[in-house]
Coordinates of C-alpha atoms and ligand atoms in Angstrom, one line a residue:
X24 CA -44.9 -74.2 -43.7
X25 CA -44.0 -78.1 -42.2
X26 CA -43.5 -79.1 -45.6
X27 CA -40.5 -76.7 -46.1
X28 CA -39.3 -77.4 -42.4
X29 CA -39.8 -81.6 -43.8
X30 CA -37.5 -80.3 -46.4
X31 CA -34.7 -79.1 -45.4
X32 CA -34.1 -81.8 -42.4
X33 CA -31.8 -84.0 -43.1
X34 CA -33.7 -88.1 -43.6
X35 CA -32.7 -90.6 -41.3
X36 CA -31.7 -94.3 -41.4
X37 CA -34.2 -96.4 -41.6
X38 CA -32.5 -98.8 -38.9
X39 CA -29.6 -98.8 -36.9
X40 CA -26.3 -97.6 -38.3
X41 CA -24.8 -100.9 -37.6
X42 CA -23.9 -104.1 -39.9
X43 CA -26.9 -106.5 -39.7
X44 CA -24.3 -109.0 -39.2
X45 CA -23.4 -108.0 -35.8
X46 CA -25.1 -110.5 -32.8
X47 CA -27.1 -107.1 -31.9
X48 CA -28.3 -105.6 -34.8
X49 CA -31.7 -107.7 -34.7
X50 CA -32.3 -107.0 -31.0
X51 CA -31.8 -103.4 -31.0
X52 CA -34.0 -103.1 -34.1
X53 CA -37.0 -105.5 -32.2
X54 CA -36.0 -103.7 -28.5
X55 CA -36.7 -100.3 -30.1
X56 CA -39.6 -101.0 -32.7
X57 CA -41.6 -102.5 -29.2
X58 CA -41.2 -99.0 -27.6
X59 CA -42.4 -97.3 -31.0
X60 CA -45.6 -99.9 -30.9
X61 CA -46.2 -99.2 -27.3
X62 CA -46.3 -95.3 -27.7
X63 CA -48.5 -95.8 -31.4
X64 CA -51.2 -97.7 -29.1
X65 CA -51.0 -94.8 -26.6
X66 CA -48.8 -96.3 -24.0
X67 CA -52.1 -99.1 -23.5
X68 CA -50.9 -102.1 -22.7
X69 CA -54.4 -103.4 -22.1
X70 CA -54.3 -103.0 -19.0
X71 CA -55.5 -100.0 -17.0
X72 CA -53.8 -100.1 -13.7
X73 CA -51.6 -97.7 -13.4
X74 CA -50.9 -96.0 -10.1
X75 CA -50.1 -92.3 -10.4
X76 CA -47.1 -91.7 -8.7
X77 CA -46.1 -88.2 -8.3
X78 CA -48.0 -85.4 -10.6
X79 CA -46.5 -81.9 -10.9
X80 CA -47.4 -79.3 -13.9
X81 CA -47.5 -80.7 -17.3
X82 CA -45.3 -84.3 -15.4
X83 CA -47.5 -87.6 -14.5
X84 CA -45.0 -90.3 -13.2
X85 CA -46.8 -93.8 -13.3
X86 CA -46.0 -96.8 -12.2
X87 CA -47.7 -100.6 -11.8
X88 CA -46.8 -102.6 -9.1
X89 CA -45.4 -105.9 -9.7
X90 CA -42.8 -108.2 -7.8
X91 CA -41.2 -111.4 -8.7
X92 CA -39.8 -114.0 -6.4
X93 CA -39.6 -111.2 -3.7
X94 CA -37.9 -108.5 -6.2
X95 CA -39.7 -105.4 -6.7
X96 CA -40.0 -104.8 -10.6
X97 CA -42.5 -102.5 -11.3
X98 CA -42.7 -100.7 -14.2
X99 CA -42.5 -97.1 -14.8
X100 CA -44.2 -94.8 -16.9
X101 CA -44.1 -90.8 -17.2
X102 CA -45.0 -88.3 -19.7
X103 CA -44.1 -84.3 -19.5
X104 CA -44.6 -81.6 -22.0
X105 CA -41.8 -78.6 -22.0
X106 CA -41.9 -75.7 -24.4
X107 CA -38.7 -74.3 -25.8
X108 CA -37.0 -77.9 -26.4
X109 CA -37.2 -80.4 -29.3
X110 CA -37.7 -84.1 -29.3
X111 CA -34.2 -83.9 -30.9
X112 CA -33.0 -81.5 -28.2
X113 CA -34.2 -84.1 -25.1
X114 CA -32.9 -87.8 -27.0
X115 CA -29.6 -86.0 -27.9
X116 CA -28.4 -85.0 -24.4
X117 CA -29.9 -88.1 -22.6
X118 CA -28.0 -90.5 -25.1
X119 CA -25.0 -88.6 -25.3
X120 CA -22.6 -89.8 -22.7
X121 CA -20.0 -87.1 -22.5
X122 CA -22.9 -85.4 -20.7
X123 CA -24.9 -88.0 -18.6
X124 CA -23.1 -87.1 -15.1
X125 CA -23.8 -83.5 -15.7
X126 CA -27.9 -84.4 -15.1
X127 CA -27.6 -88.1 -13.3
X128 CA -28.1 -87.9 -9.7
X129 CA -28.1 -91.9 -9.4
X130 CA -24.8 -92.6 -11.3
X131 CA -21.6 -92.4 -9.6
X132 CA -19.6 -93.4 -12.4
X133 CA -20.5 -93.7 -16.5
X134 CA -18.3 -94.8 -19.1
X135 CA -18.3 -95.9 -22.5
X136 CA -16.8 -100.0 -23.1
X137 CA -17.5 -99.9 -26.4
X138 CA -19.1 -98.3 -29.4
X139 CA -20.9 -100.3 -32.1
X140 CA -21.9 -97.8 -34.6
X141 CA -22.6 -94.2 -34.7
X142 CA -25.8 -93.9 -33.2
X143 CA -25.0 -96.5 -30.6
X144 CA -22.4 -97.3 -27.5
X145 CA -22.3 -99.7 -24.6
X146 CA -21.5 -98.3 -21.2
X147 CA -20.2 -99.2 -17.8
X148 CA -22.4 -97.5 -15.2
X149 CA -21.8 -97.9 -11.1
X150 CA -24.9 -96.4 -9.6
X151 CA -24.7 -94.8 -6.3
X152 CA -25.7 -97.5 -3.3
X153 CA -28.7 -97.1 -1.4
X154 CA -28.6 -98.0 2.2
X155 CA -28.9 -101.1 3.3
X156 CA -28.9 -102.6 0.1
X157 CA -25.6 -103.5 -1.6
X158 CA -23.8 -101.7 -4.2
X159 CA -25.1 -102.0 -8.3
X160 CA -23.7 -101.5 -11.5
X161 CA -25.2 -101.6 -14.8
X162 CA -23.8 -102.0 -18.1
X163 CA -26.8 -101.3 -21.5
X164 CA -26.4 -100.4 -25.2
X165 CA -28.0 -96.9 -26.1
X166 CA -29.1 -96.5 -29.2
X167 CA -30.8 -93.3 -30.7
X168 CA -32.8 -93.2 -33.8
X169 CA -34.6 -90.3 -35.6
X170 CA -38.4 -92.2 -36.9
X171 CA -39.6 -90.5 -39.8
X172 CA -43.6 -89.8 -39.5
X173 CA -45.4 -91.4 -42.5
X174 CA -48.1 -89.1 -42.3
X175 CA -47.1 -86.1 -43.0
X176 CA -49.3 -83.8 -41.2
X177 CA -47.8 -85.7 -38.1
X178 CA -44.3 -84.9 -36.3
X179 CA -41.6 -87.1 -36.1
X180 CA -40.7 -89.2 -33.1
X181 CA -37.0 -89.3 -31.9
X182 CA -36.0 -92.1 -29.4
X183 CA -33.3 -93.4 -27.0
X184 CA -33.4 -97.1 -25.9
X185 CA -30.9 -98.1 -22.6
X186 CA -31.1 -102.2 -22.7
X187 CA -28.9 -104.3 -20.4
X188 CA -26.2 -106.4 -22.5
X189 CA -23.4 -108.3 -21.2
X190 CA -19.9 -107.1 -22.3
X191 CA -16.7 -109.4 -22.0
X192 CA -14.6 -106.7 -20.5
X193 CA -16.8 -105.9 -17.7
X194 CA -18.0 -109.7 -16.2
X195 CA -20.2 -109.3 -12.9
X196 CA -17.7 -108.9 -10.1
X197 CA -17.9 -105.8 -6.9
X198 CA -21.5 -104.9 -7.8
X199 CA -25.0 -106.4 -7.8
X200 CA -25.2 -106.3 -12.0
X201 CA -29.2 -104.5 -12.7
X202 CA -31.4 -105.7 -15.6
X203 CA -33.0 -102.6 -17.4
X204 CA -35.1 -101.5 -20.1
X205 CA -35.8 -97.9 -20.1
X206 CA -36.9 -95.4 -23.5
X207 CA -37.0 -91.8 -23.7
X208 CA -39.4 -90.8 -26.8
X209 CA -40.5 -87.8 -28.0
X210 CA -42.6 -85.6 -30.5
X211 CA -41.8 -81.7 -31.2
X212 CA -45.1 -79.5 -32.1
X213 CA -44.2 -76.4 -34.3
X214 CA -46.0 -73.2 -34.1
X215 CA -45.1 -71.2 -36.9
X216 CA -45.2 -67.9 -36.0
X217 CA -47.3 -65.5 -38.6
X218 CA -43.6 -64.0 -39.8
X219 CA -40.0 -64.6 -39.3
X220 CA -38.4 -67.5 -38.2
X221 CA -39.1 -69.7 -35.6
X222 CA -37.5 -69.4 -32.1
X223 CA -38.0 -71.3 -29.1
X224 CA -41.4 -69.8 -28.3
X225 CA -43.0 -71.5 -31.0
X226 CA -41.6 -75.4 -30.1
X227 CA -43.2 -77.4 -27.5
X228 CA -42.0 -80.8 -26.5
X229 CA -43.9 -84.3 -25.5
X230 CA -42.0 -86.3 -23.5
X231 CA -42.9 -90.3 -23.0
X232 CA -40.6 -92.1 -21.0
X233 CA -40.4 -95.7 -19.2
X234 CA -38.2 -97.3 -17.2
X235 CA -38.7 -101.2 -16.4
X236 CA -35.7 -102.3 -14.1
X237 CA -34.4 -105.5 -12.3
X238 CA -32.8 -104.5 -9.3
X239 CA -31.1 -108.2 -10.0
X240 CA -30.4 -109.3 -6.5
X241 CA -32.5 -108.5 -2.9
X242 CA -32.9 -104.7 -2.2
X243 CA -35.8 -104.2 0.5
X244 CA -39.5 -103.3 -1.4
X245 CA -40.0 -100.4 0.7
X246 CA -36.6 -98.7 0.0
X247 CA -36.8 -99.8 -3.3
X248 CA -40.3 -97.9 -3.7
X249 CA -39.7 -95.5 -1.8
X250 CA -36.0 -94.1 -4.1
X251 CA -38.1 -94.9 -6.9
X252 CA -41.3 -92.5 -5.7
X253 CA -38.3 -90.0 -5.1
X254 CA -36.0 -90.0 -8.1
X255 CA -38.0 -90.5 -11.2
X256 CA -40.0 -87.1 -10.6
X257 CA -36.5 -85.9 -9.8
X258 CA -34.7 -86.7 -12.6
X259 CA -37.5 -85.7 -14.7
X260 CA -37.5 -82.2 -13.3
X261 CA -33.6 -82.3 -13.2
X262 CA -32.9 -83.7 -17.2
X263 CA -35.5 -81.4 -18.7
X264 CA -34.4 -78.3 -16.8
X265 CA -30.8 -79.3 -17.7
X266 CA -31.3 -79.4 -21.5
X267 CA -33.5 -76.2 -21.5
X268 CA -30.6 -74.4 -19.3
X269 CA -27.9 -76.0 -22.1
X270 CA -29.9 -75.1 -25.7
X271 CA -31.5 -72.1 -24.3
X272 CA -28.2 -69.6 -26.5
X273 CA -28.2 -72.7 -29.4
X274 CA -29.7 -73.3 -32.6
X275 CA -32.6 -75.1 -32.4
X276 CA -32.2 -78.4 -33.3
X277 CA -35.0 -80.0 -35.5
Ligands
6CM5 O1 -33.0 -93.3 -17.3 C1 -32.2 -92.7 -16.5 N1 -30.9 -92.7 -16.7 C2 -30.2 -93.4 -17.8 C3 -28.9 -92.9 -18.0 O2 -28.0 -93.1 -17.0 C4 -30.3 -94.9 -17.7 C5 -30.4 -95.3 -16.3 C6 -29.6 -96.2 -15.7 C7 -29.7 -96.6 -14.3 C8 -31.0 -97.1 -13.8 C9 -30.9 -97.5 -12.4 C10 -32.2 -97.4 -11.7 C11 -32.0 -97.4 -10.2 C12 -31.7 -98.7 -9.7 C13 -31.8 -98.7 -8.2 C14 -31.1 -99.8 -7.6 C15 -30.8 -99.5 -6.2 C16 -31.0 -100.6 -5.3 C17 -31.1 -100.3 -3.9 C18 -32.5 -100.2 -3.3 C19 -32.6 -100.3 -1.9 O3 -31.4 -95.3 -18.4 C20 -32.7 -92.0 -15.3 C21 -32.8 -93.0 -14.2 C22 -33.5 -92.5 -13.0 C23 -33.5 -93.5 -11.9 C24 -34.3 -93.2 -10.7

């Protein structure tokens, strides 16, 4: 049964889509192989203290707290499950940018500067300001990438890396620029039913995403905790429910 499925989808790239001659083609291809290592070893970074941050159903938000020179960094770490959605489904829509203010509640503006092969784009984002902090802006290359499972009796990862670049056309000017590093990976478990073809009943979806973000200039440690505490469970809840509501009438997507 998941050998025919293996069959008919179609094989991916084994990198990025882009020239290896471009200045980014070796960090995109080290940035996202570190997230793939990190969720091989079971998101264990050797160290085991993480701080649950907001549970809720099949979501656990994490996060571990860390601050340097007075600027709240600390990384973030959450894993759902959500039946009726593939892996393909949830990296898709959360890379696709003609979408991303349809679920972002943070962003008050997104758009693309530049794209640097099919499968990845640089963007301008101006993210909403949170009192009494100033005003920040982001700009990241997204890249997607469809890993192939070696063993075949295991699924398939699909994965979205955001990582802060600098762009020419958009220098640091109105807006305090913010450092990121945030991956959105995922695995799709296949029922097969005992006849028929499969719907959205028999595909289940596990969700592993972090976040590790430089608010780049001072933003008080308690606001900062407290929108974080807030809006990662929120978004979460908010993307997820978003692509189910938007593939719920489509093909599935494998
Ligand atoms: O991952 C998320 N969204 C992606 C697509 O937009 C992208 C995120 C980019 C923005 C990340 C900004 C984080 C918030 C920074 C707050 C700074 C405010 C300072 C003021 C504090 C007093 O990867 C979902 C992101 C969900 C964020 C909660």
């Amino acid at each position: 049964e998941r050998k025919h499925i293996a069959a008919v989808k179609p094989q991916p790239p084994p990198a990025i889509l882009l020239s290896p001659n471009h200045s980014l083609y070796n960090e995109i291809n080290q940035i996202t192989a570190e997230h793939l290592k990190f969720l091989e070893d079971k998101n264990d970074d050797g160290e085991d203290n993480w701080i649950m941050l907001h549970e809720e159903g099949e979501m656990k938000v994490y996060k571990r707290e860390l601050e340097e020179d007075g600027l709240v960094l600390d990384p973030l770490k959450a894993v759902h499950t959500v039946k009726g959605i593939t892996g393909h489904e949830i990296c898709h829509y959360f890379w696709d940018l003609n979408v991303r203010m349809d679920w972002e509640g943070t962003l008050e503006s997104s758009r693309c500067i530049e794209w640097l092969s099919e499968d990845t784009f640089i963007s301008h984002n101006i993210i909403k300001r949170v009192w009494p902090a100033s005003q920040r802006d982001a700009v990241f290359w997204s890249h997607i990438r469809h890993v192939i499972n070696e063993d075949e009796e295991e699924p398939d990862t699909w994965i979205v890396v955001n990582y802060s670049t600098d762009h020419p056309t958009v220098p640091v000017g109105k807006y305090v620029r913010v450092k990121m590093n945030v991956s959105m990976a995922c695995q799709t478990l296949i029922e097969p039913p005992d006849d028929g073809e499969i719907t959205r009943d028999n595909i289940t979806c596990k969700i592993s995403y972090t976040a590790n973000v430089n608010p780049g200039g001072w933003a008080p440690a308690s606001v900062l905790r407290a929108v974080y505490k807030r809006e990662y469970p929120k978004f979460l809840k908010r993307f997820t429910s978003y692509v189910k509501e938007v593939t719920a009438e489509k093909a599935i997507m494998l």
